[in-house]
mmCIF file of N, CA, C and O in Angstrom:
data_model
loop_
_atom_site.group_PDB
_atom_site.id
_atom_site.type_symbol
_atom_site.label_atom_id
_atom_site.label_comp_id
_atom_site.label_asym_id
_atom_site.label_seq_id
_atom_site.Cartn_x
_atom_site.Cartn_y
_atom_site.Cartn_z
ATOM 1 N N MET M 1 -5.502 -41.268 -33.056
ATOM 2 C CA MET M 1 -5.096 -42.626 -33.353
ATOM 3 C C MET M 1 -5.249 -43.471 -32.098
ATOM 4 O O MET M 1 -4.935 -43.033 -31.012
ATOM 5 N N ASP M 2 -5.694 -44.674 -32.316
ATOM 6 C CA ASP M 2 -5.927 -45.559 -31.195
ATOM 7 C C ASP M 2 -4.874 -46.638 -31.038
ATOM 8 O O ASP M 2 -4.960 -47.465 -30.153
ATOM 9 N N GLY M 3 -3.910 -46.690 -31.929
ATOM 10 C CA GLY M 3 -2.870 -47.686 -31.770
ATOM 11 C C GLY M 3 -2.628 -48.493 -33.021
ATOM 12 O O GLY M 3 -3.106 -48.174 -34.095
ATOM 13 N N ILE M 4 -1.898 -49.552 -32.842
ATOM 14 C CA ILE M 4 -1.474 -50.414 -33.943
ATOM 15 C C ILE M 4 -2.481 -51.546 -34.098
ATOM 16 O O ILE M 4 -2.872 -52.175 -33.111
ATOM 17 N N ILE M 5 -2.904 -51.824 -35.344
ATOM 18 C CA ILE M 5 -3.848 -52.923 -35.558
ATOM 19 C C ILE M 5 -3.198 -54.147 -36.192
ATOM 20 O O ILE M 5 -3.828 -55.185 -36.291
ATOM 21 N N ALA M 6 -1.953 -54.018 -36.631
ATOM 22 C CA ALA M 6 -1.278 -55.174 -37.239
ATOM 23 C C ALA M 6 0.226 -55.060 -37.057
ATOM 24 O O ALA M 6 0.795 -53.985 -37.196
ATOM 25 N N VAL M 7 0.849 -56.180 -36.733
ATOM 26 C CA VAL M 7 2.299 -56.264 -36.592
ATOM 27 C C VAL M 7 2.733 -57.610 -37.153
ATOM 28 O O VAL M 7 2.042 -58.611 -36.980
ATOM 29 N N GLU M 8 3.868 -57.626 -37.821
ATOM 30 C CA GLU M 8 4.417 -58.891 -38.298
ATOM 31 C C GLU M 8 5.923 -58.874 -38.099
ATOM 32 O O GLU M 8 6.590 -57.908 -38.450
ATOM 33 N N VAL M 9 6.451 -59.931 -37.512
ATOM 34 C CA VAL M 9 7.883 -60.074 -37.291
ATOM 35 C C VAL M 9 8.346 -61.299 -38.076
ATOM 36 O O VAL M 9 7.759 -62.374 -37.954
ATOM 37 N N LEU M 10 9.376 -61.119 -38.876
ATOM 38 C CA LEU M 10 9.914 -62.214 -39.682
ATOM 39 C C LEU M 10 11.314 -62.556 -39.220
ATOM 40 O O LEU M 10 12.017 -61.714 -38.669
ATOM 41 N N ASP M 11 11.748 -63.775 -39.500
ATOM 42 C CA ASP M 11 13.116 -64.172 -39.190
ATOM 43 C C ASP M 11 14.033 -63.934 -40.386
ATOM 44 O O ASP M 11 15.110 -64.507 -40.478
ATOM 45 N N ARG M 12 13.572 -63.089 -41.300
ATOM 46 C CA ARG M 12 14.337 -62.700 -42.494
ATOM 47 C C ARG M 12 13.945 -61.264 -42.846
ATOM 48 O O ARG M 12 12.949 -60.763 -42.336
ATOM 49 N N PRO M 13 14.683 -60.614 -43.711
ATOM 50 C CA PRO M 13 14.338 -59.237 -44.074
ATOM 51 C C PRO M 13 13.000 -59.156 -44.811
ATOM 52 O O PRO M 13 12.626 -60.063 -45.543
ATOM 53 N N PHE M 14 12.305 -58.053 -44.596
ATOM 54 C CA PHE M 14 11.122 -57.767 -45.396
ATOM 55 C C PHE M 14 11.576 -57.368 -46.791
ATOM 56 O O PHE M 14 12.558 -56.655 -46.953
ATOM 57 N N THR M 15 10.852 -57.829 -47.781
ATOM 58 C CA THR M 15 11.067 -57.401 -49.166
ATOM 59 C C THR M 15 9.797 -56.673 -49.590
ATOM 60 O O THR M 15 8.798 -56.677 -48.857
ATOM 61 N N ALA M 16 9.802 -56.092 -50.780
ATOM 62 C CA ALA M 16 8.590 -55.450 -51.282
ATOM 63 C C ALA M 16 7.455 -56.470 -51.352
ATOM 64 O O ALA M 16 6.311 -56.174 -51.002
ATOM 65 N N ALA M 17 7.753 -57.693 -51.764
ATOM 66 C CA ALA M 17 6.717 -58.725 -51.877
ATOM 67 C C ALA M 17 6.139 -59.099 -50.509
ATOM 68 O O ALA M 17 4.916 -59.207 -50.362
ATOM 69 N N THR M 18 6.993 -59.298 -49.503
ATOM 70 C CA THR M 18 6.474 -59.655 -48.182
ATOM 71 C C THR M 18 5.746 -58.472 -47.548
ATOM 72 O O THR M 18 4.747 -58.656 -46.847
ATOM 73 N N PHE M 19 6.214 -57.253 -47.807
ATOM 74 C CA PHE M 19 5.525 -56.077 -47.279
ATOM 75 C C PHE M 19 4.156 -55.919 -47.933
ATOM 76 O O PHE M 19 3.170 -55.619 -47.265
ATOM 77 N N ASN M 20 4.081 -56.134 -49.253
ATOM 78 C CA ASN M 20 2.791 -56.038 -49.947
ATOM 79 C C ASN M 20 1.804 -57.060 -49.386
ATOM 80 O O ASN M 20 0.620 -56.756 -49.217
ATOM 81 N N LYS M 21 2.280 -58.256 -49.091
ATOM 82 C CA LYS M 21 1.413 -59.288 -48.511
ATOM 83 C C LYS M 21 0.919 -58.840 -47.134
ATOM 84 O O LYS M 21 -0.249 -59.037 -46.784
ATOM 85 N N PHE M 22 1.797 -58.235 -46.352
ATOM 86 C CA PHE M 22 1.410 -57.700 -45.046
ATOM 87 C C PHE M 22 0.319 -56.638 -45.210
ATOM 88 O O PHE M 22 -0.687 -56.644 -44.499
ATOM 89 N N ILE M 23 0.509 -55.719 -46.165
ATOM 90 C CA ILE M 23 -0.467 -54.646 -46.388
ATOM 91 C C ILE M 23 -1.802 -55.219 -46.854
ATOM 92 O O ILE M 23 -2.864 -54.745 -46.440
ATOM 93 N N GLU M 24 -1.773 -56.244 -47.699
ATOM 94 C CA GLU M 24 -3.029 -56.882 -48.124
ATOM 95 C C GLU M 24 -3.829 -57.358 -46.912
ATOM 96 O O GLU M 24 -5.044 -57.142 -46.833
ATOM 97 N N GLY M 25 -3.162 -57.995 -45.967
ATOM 98 C CA GLY M 25 -3.831 -58.443 -44.751
ATOM 99 C C GLY M 25 -4.297 -57.285 -43.888
ATOM 100 O O GLY M 25 -5.380 -57.321 -43.293
ATOM 101 N N LEU M 26 -3.494 -56.239 -43.829
ATOM 102 C CA LEU M 26 -3.853 -55.047 -43.058
ATOM 103 C C LEU M 26 -5.098 -54.384 -43.636
ATOM 104 O O LEU M 26 -5.997 -53.973 -42.897
ATOM 105 N N LEU M 27 -5.183 -54.292 -44.951
ATOM 106 C CA LEU M 27 -6.330 -53.648 -45.591
ATOM 107 C C LEU M 27 -7.639 -54.350 -45.241
ATOM 108 O O LEU M 27 -8.688 -53.706 -45.173
ATOM 109 N N ASP M 28 -7.577 -55.650 -44.993
ATOM 110 C CA ASP M 28 -8.777 -56.387 -44.600
ATOM 111 C C ASP M 28 -9.302 -55.938 -43.239
ATOM 112 O O ASP M 28 -10.463 -56.167 -42.915
ATOM 113 N N GLN M 29 -8.452 -55.308 -42.435
ATOM 114 C CA GLN M 29 -8.832 -54.852 -41.099
ATOM 115 C C GLN M 29 -9.156 -53.365 -41.059
ATOM 116 O O GLN M 29 -9.517 -52.845 -40.006
ATOM 117 N N MET M 30 -9.016 -52.684 -42.186
ATOM 118 C CA MET M 30 -9.180 -51.236 -42.213
ATOM 119 C C MET M 30 -10.578 -50.830 -42.665
ATOM 120 O O MET M 30 -11.338 -51.639 -43.189
ATOM 121 N N ASN M 31 -10.887 -49.553 -42.451
ATOM 122 C CA ASN M 31 -12.180 -48.979 -42.794
ATOM 123 C C ASN M 31 -11.992 -47.774 -43.705
ATOM 124 O O ASN M 31 -10.916 -47.183 -43.740
ATOM 125 N N PRO M 32 -13.054 -47.353 -44.386
ATOM 126 C CA PRO M 32 -12.976 -46.133 -45.192
ATOM 127 C C PRO M 32 -12.762 -44.900 -44.306
ATOM 128 O O PRO M 32 -13.204 -44.869 -43.159
ATOM 129 N N TRP M 33 -12.084 -43.912 -44.853
ATOM 130 C CA TRP M 33 -11.884 -42.631 -44.172
ATOM 131 C C TRP M 33 -13.229 -41.974 -43.985
ATOM 132 O O TRP M 33 -14.066 -42.051 -44.874
ATOM 133 N N PRO M 34 -13.516 -41.354 -42.883
ATOM 134 C CA PRO M 34 -12.709 -41.040 -41.699
ATOM 135 C C PRO M 34 -12.990 -41.955 -40.518
ATOM 136 O O PRO M 34 -12.858 -41.540 -39.377
ATOM 137 N N GLN M 35 -13.368 -43.171 -40.754
ATOM 138 C CA GLN M 35 -13.652 -44.092 -39.657
ATOM 139 C C GLN M 35 -12.372 -44.499 -38.939
ATOM 140 O O GLN M 35 -11.265 -44.229 -39.392
ATOM 141 N N ARG M 36 -12.557 -45.178 -37.808
ATOM 142 C CA ARG M 36 -11.398 -45.708 -37.071
ATOM 143 C C ARG M 36 -10.633 -46.669 -37.972
ATOM 144 O O ARG M 36 -11.209 -47.316 -38.847
ATOM 145 N N ASN M 37 -9.347 -46.760 -37.744
ATOM 146 C CA ASN M 37 -8.480 -47.681 -38.500
ATOM 147 C C ASN M 37 -8.557 -47.421 -40.002
ATOM 148 O O ASN M 37 -8.712 -48.326 -40.807
ATOM 149 N N SER M 38 -8.417 -46.149 -40.381
ATOM 150 C CA SER M 38 -8.518 -45.790 -41.798
ATOM 151 C C SER M 38 -7.265 -45.114 -42.343
ATOM 152 O O SER M 38 -7.288 -44.607 -43.450
ATOM 153 N N VAL M 39 -6.168 -45.114 -41.580
ATOM 154 C CA VAL M 39 -4.948 -44.418 -41.997
ATOM 155 C C VAL M 39 -3.761 -45.382 -41.958
ATOM 156 O O VAL M 39 -3.579 -46.118 -40.990
ATOM 157 N N ILE M 40 -2.972 -45.363 -43.038
ATOM 158 C CA ILE M 40 -1.703 -46.096 -43.075
ATOM 159 C C ILE M 40 -0.599 -45.051 -43.169
ATOM 160 O O ILE M 40 -0.653 -44.164 -44.017
ATOM 161 N N ILE M 41 0.399 -45.164 -42.313
ATOM 162 C CA ILE M 41 1.541 -44.250 -42.333
ATOM 163 C C ILE M 41 2.790 -45.071 -42.619
ATOM 164 O O ILE M 41 3.058 -46.057 -41.925
ATOM 165 N N MET M 42 3.532 -44.667 -43.658
ATOM 166 C CA MET M 42 4.774 -45.350 -44.027
ATOM 167 C C MET M 42 5.871 -44.317 -44.232
ATOM 168 O O MET M 42 5.603 -43.197 -44.634
ATOM 169 N N ASP M 43 7.090 -44.721 -43.971
ATOM 170 C CA ASP M 43 8.219 -43.857 -44.274
ATOM 171 C C ASP M 43 8.670 -44.107 -45.711
ATOM 172 O O ASP M 43 7.949 -44.727 -46.486
ATOM 173 N N ASN M 44 9.816 -43.617 -46.071
ATOM 174 C CA ASN M 44 10.266 -43.734 -47.466
ATOM 175 C C ASN M 44 11.206 -44.918 -47.702
ATOM 176 O O ASN M 44 12.021 -44.898 -48.608
ATOM 177 N N ALA M 45 11.058 -45.982 -46.925
ATOM 178 C CA ALA M 45 11.863 -47.194 -47.145
ATOM 179 C C ALA M 45 11.581 -47.756 -48.537
ATOM 180 O O ALA M 45 10.457 -47.666 -49.035
ATOM 181 N N SER M 46 12.574 -48.338 -49.139
ATOM 182 C CA SER M 46 12.426 -48.820 -50.510
ATOM 183 C C SER M 46 11.325 -49.874 -50.650
ATOM 184 O O SER M 46 10.664 -49.939 -51.683
ATOM 185 N N ILE M 47 11.083 -50.687 -49.622
ATOM 186 C CA ILE M 47 10.021 -51.694 -49.713
ATOM 187 C C ILE M 47 8.627 -51.067 -49.742
ATOM 188 O O ILE M 47 7.658 -51.735 -50.073
ATOM 189 N N HIS M 48 8.526 -49.796 -49.393
ATOM 190 C CA HIS M 48 7.241 -49.098 -49.417
ATOM 191 C C HIS M 48 6.970 -48.457 -50.771
ATOM 192 O O HIS M 48 5.982 -47.750 -50.920
ATOM 193 N N LYS M 49 7.830 -48.683 -51.739
ATOM 194 C CA LYS M 49 7.724 -47.997 -53.031
ATOM 195 C C LYS M 49 7.507 -48.937 -54.209
ATOM 196 O O LYS M 49 7.746 -48.567 -55.348
ATOM 197 N N SER M 50 7.016 -50.146 -53.968
ATOM 198 C CA SER M 50 6.791 -51.054 -55.094
ATOM 199 C C SER M 50 5.663 -50.515 -55.969
ATOM 200 O O SER M 50 4.760 -49.835 -55.486
ATOM 201 N N LYS M 51 5.718 -50.841 -57.246
ATOM 202 C CA LYS M 51 4.708 -50.313 -58.178
ATOM 203 C C LYS M 51 3.324 -50.890 -57.903
ATOM 204 O O LYS M 51 2.325 -50.306 -58.282
ATOM 205 N N GLU M 52 3.229 -52.017 -57.227
ATOM 206 C CA GLU M 52 1.943 -52.632 -56.914
ATOM 207 C C GLU M 52 1.284 -52.050 -55.663
ATOM 208 O O GLU M 52 0.068 -52.120 -55.511
ATOM 209 N N LEU M 53 2.078 -51.474 -54.773
ATOM 210 C CA LEU M 53 1.565 -51.071 -53.465
ATOM 211 C C LEU M 53 0.543 -49.941 -53.535
ATOM 212 O O LEU M 53 -0.539 -50.047 -52.960
ATOM 213 N N GLN M 54 0.865 -48.863 -54.204
ATOM 214 C CA GLN M 54 -0.043 -47.722 -54.228
ATOM 215 C C GLN M 54 -1.406 -48.079 -54.839
ATOM 216 O O GLN M 54 -2.437 -47.776 -54.231
ATOM 217 N N PRO M 55 -1.457 -48.744 -55.998
ATOM 218 C CA PRO M 55 -2.774 -49.128 -56.531
ATOM 219 C C PRO M 55 -3.542 -50.074 -55.595
ATOM 220 O O PRO M 55 -4.762 -49.982 -55.477
ATOM 221 N N MET M 56 -2.816 -50.972 -54.923
ATOM 222 C CA MET M 56 -3.463 -51.893 -53.989
ATOM 223 C C MET M 56 -4.181 -51.113 -52.886
ATOM 224 O O MET M 56 -5.332 -51.407 -52.548
ATOM 225 N N ILE M 57 -3.508 -50.102 -52.358
ATOM 226 C CA ILE M 57 -4.100 -49.293 -51.293
ATOM 227 C C ILE M 57 -5.212 -48.413 -51.852
ATOM 228 O O ILE M 57 -6.289 -48.309 -51.268
ATOM 229 N N GLU M 58 -4.973 -47.778 -52.992
ATOM 230 C CA GLU M 58 -5.977 -46.882 -53.566
ATOM 231 C C GLU M 58 -7.255 -47.610 -53.964
ATOM 232 O O GLU M 58 -8.332 -47.023 -53.940
ATOM 233 N N ASN M 59 -7.155 -48.876 -54.329
ATOM 234 C CA ASN M 59 -8.338 -49.639 -54.714
ATOM 235 C C ASN M 59 -9.211 -50.009 -53.532
ATOM 236 O O ASN M 59 -10.312 -50.512 -53.710
ATOM 237 N N ARG M 60 -8.712 -49.764 -52.334
ATOM 238 C CA ARG M 60 -9.473 -50.034 -51.109
ATOM 239 C C ARG M 60 -9.664 -48.745 -50.346
ATOM 240 O O ARG M 60 -8.736 -48.252 -49.728
ATOM 241 N N TYR M 61 -10.793 -48.146 -50.365
ATOM 242 C CA TYR M 61 -11.175 -47.073 -49.452
ATOM 243 C C TYR M 61 -10.424 -45.750 -49.576
ATOM 244 O O TYR M 61 -10.859 -44.764 -49.030
ATOM 245 N N VAL M 62 -9.273 -45.699 -50.208
ATOM 246 C CA VAL M 62 -8.396 -44.539 -50.098
ATOM 247 C C VAL M 62 -8.852 -43.402 -50.993
ATOM 248 O O VAL M 62 -9.218 -43.613 -52.140
ATOM 249 N N THR M 63 -8.797 -42.187 -50.457
ATOM 250 C CA THR M 63 -9.151 -41.005 -51.236
ATOM 251 C C THR M 63 -7.921 -40.238 -51.687
ATOM 252 O O THR M 63 -8.004 -39.397 -52.548
ATOM 253 N N GLY M 64 -6.774 -40.505 -51.113
ATOM 254 C CA GLY M 64 -5.544 -39.825 -51.508
ATOM 255 C C GLY M 64 -4.356 -40.387 -50.762
ATOM 256 O O GLY M 64 -4.507 -40.920 -49.673
ATOM 257 N N ILE M 65 -3.184 -40.274 -51.364
ATOM 258 C CA ILE M 65 -1.962 -40.758 -50.728
ATOM 259 C C ILE M 65 -0.963 -39.607 -50.679
ATOM 260 O O ILE M 65 -0.701 -38.962 -51.681
ATOM 261 N N ALA M 66 -0.456 -39.346 -49.504
ATOM 262 C CA ALA M 66 0.589 -38.342 -49.325
ATOM 263 C C ALA M 66 1.891 -39.063 -49.077
ATOM 264 O O ALA M 66 1.928 -40.111 -48.443
ATOM 265 N N THR M 67 2.963 -38.512 -49.588
ATOM 266 C CA THR M 67 4.265 -39.118 -49.359
ATOM 267 C C THR M 67 5.154 -38.163 -48.604
ATOM 268 O O THR M 67 5.007 -36.951 -48.691
ATOM 269 N N CYS M 68 6.059 -38.707 -47.850
ATOM 270 C CA CYS M 68 7.015 -37.927 -47.093
ATOM 271 C C CYS M 68 8.411 -38.294 -47.581
ATOM 272 O O CYS M 68 8.788 -39.456 -47.560
ATOM 273 N N ASN M 69 9.143 -37.321 -48.049
ATOM 274 C CA ASN M 69 10.490 -37.568 -48.524
ATOM 275 C C ASN M 69 11.547 -37.011 -47.587
ATOM 276 O O ASN M 69 12.700 -36.901 -47.952
ATOM 277 N N ASN M 70 11.161 -36.660 -46.377
ATOM 278 C CA ASN M 70 12.104 -36.106 -45.426
ATOM 279 C C ASN M 70 12.986 -37.222 -44.863
ATOM 280 O O ASN M 70 12.521 -38.101 -44.167
ATOM 281 N N THR M 71 14.251 -37.179 -45.152
ATOM 282 C CA THR M 71 15.175 -38.204 -44.668
ATOM 283 C C THR M 71 15.772 -37.838 -43.322
ATOM 284 O O THR M 71 16.582 -38.579 -42.790
ATOM 285 N N ASN M 72 15.378 -36.701 -42.745
ATOM 286 C CA ASN M 72 15.906 -36.273 -41.448
ATOM 287 C C ASN M 72 14.991 -36.669 -40.302
ATOM 288 O O ASN M 72 15.100 -36.147 -39.210
ATOM 289 N N MET M 73 14.096 -37.619 -40.510
ATOM 290 C CA MET M 73 13.140 -38.011 -39.467
ATOM 291 C C MET M 73 13.790 -38.933 -38.478
ATOM 292 O O MET M 73 14.616 -39.694 -38.733
#
């Protein structure tokens, strides 16, 4: 990994809608696997579980999505 390609700071809490908008912008900067900038890593926060998010990511370049349910991280 070479680092972070996108960051957004808000003066209010992130919601699923604002997070999805962030991911839409991030996907514009990403490449198909296994090129550079081709991996998104998310924890199990509730905003990462909207029903729109997974299809949005899968429709762009993605070959599979793994989830982590470990709450001891």
